[in-house]
Amino acid sequence: MKVLLLTGLGALFFAYYWDDNFDPASLQGARVLLTGANAGVGEELAYHYARLGSHLVLTAHTEALLQKVNFVSYVQLTSRALPSLTDSKGSLVVVSSLLGRVPTSFSTPYSAAKFALDGFFGSLRRELDVQDVNVAITMCVLGLRDRASAAEAVRGVTRVKAAPGPKAALAVIRGGATRAAGVFYPWRFRLLCLLRRWLPRPRAWFIRQELNVTAAAA
């Protein structure tokens, strides 16, 4: 009986989270403002949107500048765009990180900025719902991408393998186009976020399996 119950719950879980009604044609002629389009997932998003026939407005930034204004820039851009998005019943797609849901060692400033994003857009989503404003907010929880600067920054520190940038970007586009509340790439990050609620303080042994502590501290 327990086996059947667990199997049924597992089937419902996969059916709920893997339901996909993405229609690429829905992005033909769509207006897209894309920040950080000069590198990483932002660059891959620009390529995908262009192939899908969207009308793009691109902005760029440097990595150092992004770290300094990470949270503030998101808030300011959202505040300016919200009136237009409200009129057009548009969408906000926020590219965040697993470190905005699950804290880890030696990433305090970055993780704090990403946690702030999750709090801000989570609260904003509720405010829009209460006011019956039809603006979707999609939070994208991504891992390490396979671009050169990201790989170099953590070389010798983490043992986690990078995820392909083009596939991560496509997952973001699918989530935004279907107005999903959240996107997790790779998909196992959803499970990690669920586990974090049950194990808020993982033992150091587990952390060391994916982290070179000596290199990280240096």
Coordinates of C-alpha atoms in Angstrom, one line a residue:
M1 CA 0.0 0.0 0.0
K2 CA 2.8 2.4 0.9
V3 CA 4.6 1.6 -2.4
L4 CA 1.4 2.3 -4.4
L5 CA 0.9 5.6 -2.5
L6 CA 4.5 6.7 -3.1
T7 CA 4.3 5.8 -6.7
G8 CA 1.1 7.8 -7.1
L9 CA 2.5 10.8 -5.4
G10 CA 5.6 10.6 -7.6
A11 CA 3.5 10.4 -10.7
L12 CA 1.5 13.5 -9.6
F13 CA 4.7 15.3 -8.9
F14 CA 6.2 14.7 -12.3
A15 CA 2.9 15.4 -14.1
Y16 CA 2.6 18.7 -12.3
Y17 CA 6.1 20.0 -12.8
W18 CA 6.8 18.6 -16.2
D19 CA 3.6 19.6 -17.9
D20 CA 4.8 21.6 -21.0
N21 CA 2.5 23.8 -23.1
F22 CA 5.3 25.8 -24.7
D23 CA 4.5 27.1 -28.2
P24 CA 7.5 28.6 -30.0
A25 CA 5.1 30.5 -32.3
S26 CA 3.9 32.5 -29.3
L27 CA 7.2 34.4 -29.3
Q28 CA 7.0 35.4 -33.0
G29 CA 6.9 39.2 -32.9
A30 CA 7.1 39.4 -29.1
R31 CA 8.8 42.4 -27.6
V32 CA 11.7 41.4 -25.3
L33 CA 13.9 43.6 -23.2
L34 CA 17.0 41.6 -22.4
T35 CA 19.6 42.7 -19.9
G36 CA 23.1 41.3 -19.7
A37 CA 23.0 40.2 -23.3
N38 CA 26.8 40.4 -23.8
A39 CA 27.8 37.2 -22.1
G40 CA 26.6 34.0 -20.5
V41 CA 22.9 33.0 -20.4
G42 CA 22.0 36.5 -21.5
E43 CA 23.9 36.0 -24.8
E44 CA 22.3 32.6 -25.3
L45 CA 18.9 34.0 -24.6
A46 CA 19.4 36.7 -27.3
Y47 CA 20.3 34.0 -29.9
H48 CA 17.3 31.9 -29.0
Y49 CA 14.8 34.8 -29.0
A50 CA 16.2 36.1 -32.4
R51 CA 15.7 32.6 -34.0
L52 CA 12.2 32.6 -32.6
G53 CA 11.4 35.9 -34.3
S54 CA 11.1 38.1 -31.3
H55 CA 11.9 41.9 -31.4
L56 CA 14.8 42.5 -29.0
V57 CA 16.2 45.4 -27.0
L58 CA 19.5 44.4 -25.6
T59 CA 21.6 45.9 -22.8
A60 CA 25.1 44.8 -21.6
H61 CA 27.1 45.0 -18.4
T62 CA 30.4 44.0 -17.0
E63 CA 30.7 41.3 -14.4
A64 CA 32.2 43.6 -11.8
L65 CA 29.4 46.2 -12.2
L66 CA 26.7 43.6 -12.0
Q67 CA 28.0 42.4 -8.6
K68 CA 27.9 45.9 -7.2
V69 CA 24.4 46.8 -8.4
N70 CA 23.0 43.3 -8.7
F71 CA 19.9 43.7 -6.6
V72 CA 19.4 47.4 -7.0
S73 CA 19.4 47.2 -10.8
Y74 CA 16.7 44.6 -10.8
V75 CA 14.5 46.7 -8.6
Q76 CA 15.0 49.9 -10.6
L77 CA 14.4 48.2 -14.0
T78 CA 11.3 46.4 -12.7
S79 CA 9.8 49.6 -11.2
R80 CA 10.3 51.4 -14.5
A81 CA 8.9 48.6 -16.6
L82 CA 5.9 47.6 -14.5
P83 CA 3.4 50.2 -15.8
S84 CA 4.0 49.1 -19.4
L85 CA 3.9 45.4 -18.4
T86 CA 0.6 46.0 -16.6
D87 CA -0.9 47.6 -19.7
S88 CA 0.3 44.8 -22.0
K89 CA -0.2 41.9 -19.5
G90 CA 3.4 41.1 -19.9
S91 CA 6.0 38.9 -18.1
L92 CA 9.0 39.4 -15.9
V93 CA 11.6 36.7 -16.2
V94 CA 14.3 36.8 -13.5
V95 CA 17.5 34.9 -13.9
S96 CA 18.7 33.9 -10.5
S97 CA 20.8 31.1 -9.1
L98 CA 20.6 28.1 -6.9
L99 CA 22.6 30.1 -4.4
G100 CA 19.5 32.3 -4.0
R101 CA 17.6 29.4 -2.6
V102 CA 20.4 27.2 -1.0
P103 CA 23.2 29.0 0.7
T104 CA 26.7 27.5 0.4
S105 CA 30.2 28.3 1.6
F106 CA 32.5 31.1 0.3
S107 CA 29.8 32.8 -1.7
T108 CA 28.3 35.2 0.9
P109 CA 28.0 38.5 -1.1
Y110 CA 26.6 36.7 -4.3
S111 CA 24.3 34.5 -2.3
A112 CA 22.9 37.4 -0.3
A113 CA 22.1 39.4 -3.5
K114 CA 20.3 36.4 -5.0
F115 CA 18.3 35.7 -1.8
A116 CA 17.3 39.4 -1.9
L117 CA 16.0 38.9 -5.5
D118 CA 13.9 35.9 -4.4
G119 CA 12.4 37.9 -1.6
F120 CA 11.7 41.0 -3.7
F121 CA 10.0 39.2 -6.6
G122 CA 8.2 36.7 -4.3
S123 CA 6.6 39.6 -2.5
L124 CA 5.9 41.5 -5.7
R125 CA 4.1 38.5 -7.1
R126 CA 1.8 38.4 -4.1
E127 CA 1.1 42.1 -4.4
L128 CA 0.2 41.8 -8.1
D129 CA -2.1 38.9 -7.3
V130 CA -3.9 40.8 -4.6
Q131 CA -4.3 43.8 -6.9
D132 CA -5.5 41.4 -9.7
V133 CA -2.7 42.7 -12.0
N134 CA -2.0 40.2 -14.8
V135 CA 1.8 40.4 -14.9
A136 CA 3.6 37.0 -14.7
I137 CA 6.9 36.6 -12.7
T138 CA 9.1 33.7 -13.6
M139 CA 12.0 33.0 -11.2
C140 CA 14.8 31.0 -12.9
V141 CA 17.0 29.0 -10.6
L142 CA 20.1 28.1 -12.6
G143 CA 23.5 26.5 -11.7
L144 CA 27.0 27.1 -12.9
R145 CA 27.0 27.7 -16.7
D146 CA 29.7 26.5 -19.1
R147 CA 31.0 29.9 -20.1
A148 CA 34.7 30.7 -19.8
S149 CA 34.5 33.4 -17.1
A150 CA 32.3 31.4 -14.8
A151 CA 34.4 28.3 -15.1
E152 CA 37.6 30.2 -14.5
A153 CA 36.2 31.9 -11.4
V154 CA 35.5 28.6 -9.6
R155 CA 38.5 26.6 -11.1
G156 CA 39.9 24.3 -8.4
V157 CA 37.2 25.4 -5.9
T158 CA 34.1 23.4 -6.8
R159 CA 33.7 19.9 -8.2
V160 CA 30.3 20.6 -9.6
K161 CA 30.1 20.3 -13.4
A162 CA 28.9 23.3 -15.5
A163 CA 25.5 23.0 -17.3
P164 CA 25.3 23.8 -21.0
G165 CA 24.5 27.5 -21.5
P166 CA 22.3 27.1 -24.6
K167 CA 20.1 24.5 -22.9
A168 CA 19.8 26.7 -19.7
A169 CA 18.8 29.6 -21.9
L170 CA 16.1 27.6 -23.7
A171 CA 14.7 26.4 -20.3
V172 CA 14.4 30.1 -19.3
I173 CA 12.6 31.0 -22.5
R174 CA 10.1 28.1 -22.2
G175 CA 9.4 29.1 -18.6
G176 CA 8.8 32.7 -19.5
A177 CA 6.7 31.9 -22.6
T178 CA 4.4 29.6 -20.5
R179 CA 4.3 32.2 -17.6
A180 CA 5.6 29.5 -15.2
A181 CA 6.2 30.6 -11.6
G182 CA 9.6 28.9 -11.5
V183 CA 12.2 27.4 -13.7
F184 CA 14.9 25.0 -12.4
Y185 CA 17.9 24.0 -14.6
P186 CA 19.1 21.4 -14.2
W187 CA 15.8 19.9 -13.0
R188 CA 17.4 18.3 -10.0
F189 CA 17.7 21.8 -8.4
R190 CA 14.0 21.7 -7.7
L191 CA 14.6 18.6 -5.5
L192 CA 17.6 20.3 -3.8
C193 CA 15.4 23.3 -2.9
L194 CA 12.8 21.0 -1.5
L195 CA 15.4 19.1 0.5
R196 CA 16.7 22.4 1.9
R197 CA 13.4 22.9 3.8
W198 CA 13.9 19.5 5.5
L199 CA 17.7 19.8 6.0
P200 CA 18.3 23.5 6.6
R201 CA 21.8 22.9 8.0
P202 CA 23.5 20.1 6.0
R203 CA 26.5 18.5 7.7
A204 CA 29.9 19.8 6.6
W205 CA 30.7 16.3 5.2
F206 CA 28.2 16.7 2.4
I207 CA 29.5 20.2 1.6
R208 CA 33.1 19.0 1.3
Q209 CA 32.0 16.5 -1.4
E210 CA 31.5 19.2 -3.9
L211 CA 33.9 21.8 -2.6
N212 CA 37.7 22.1 -2.3
V213 CA 37.7 23.9 1.0
T214 CA 41.4 24.8 1.0
A215 CA 41.2 26.5 -2.5
A216 CA 38.0 28.2 -1.6
A217 CA 39.3 29.7 1.6
A218 CA 42.4 30.9 -0.2

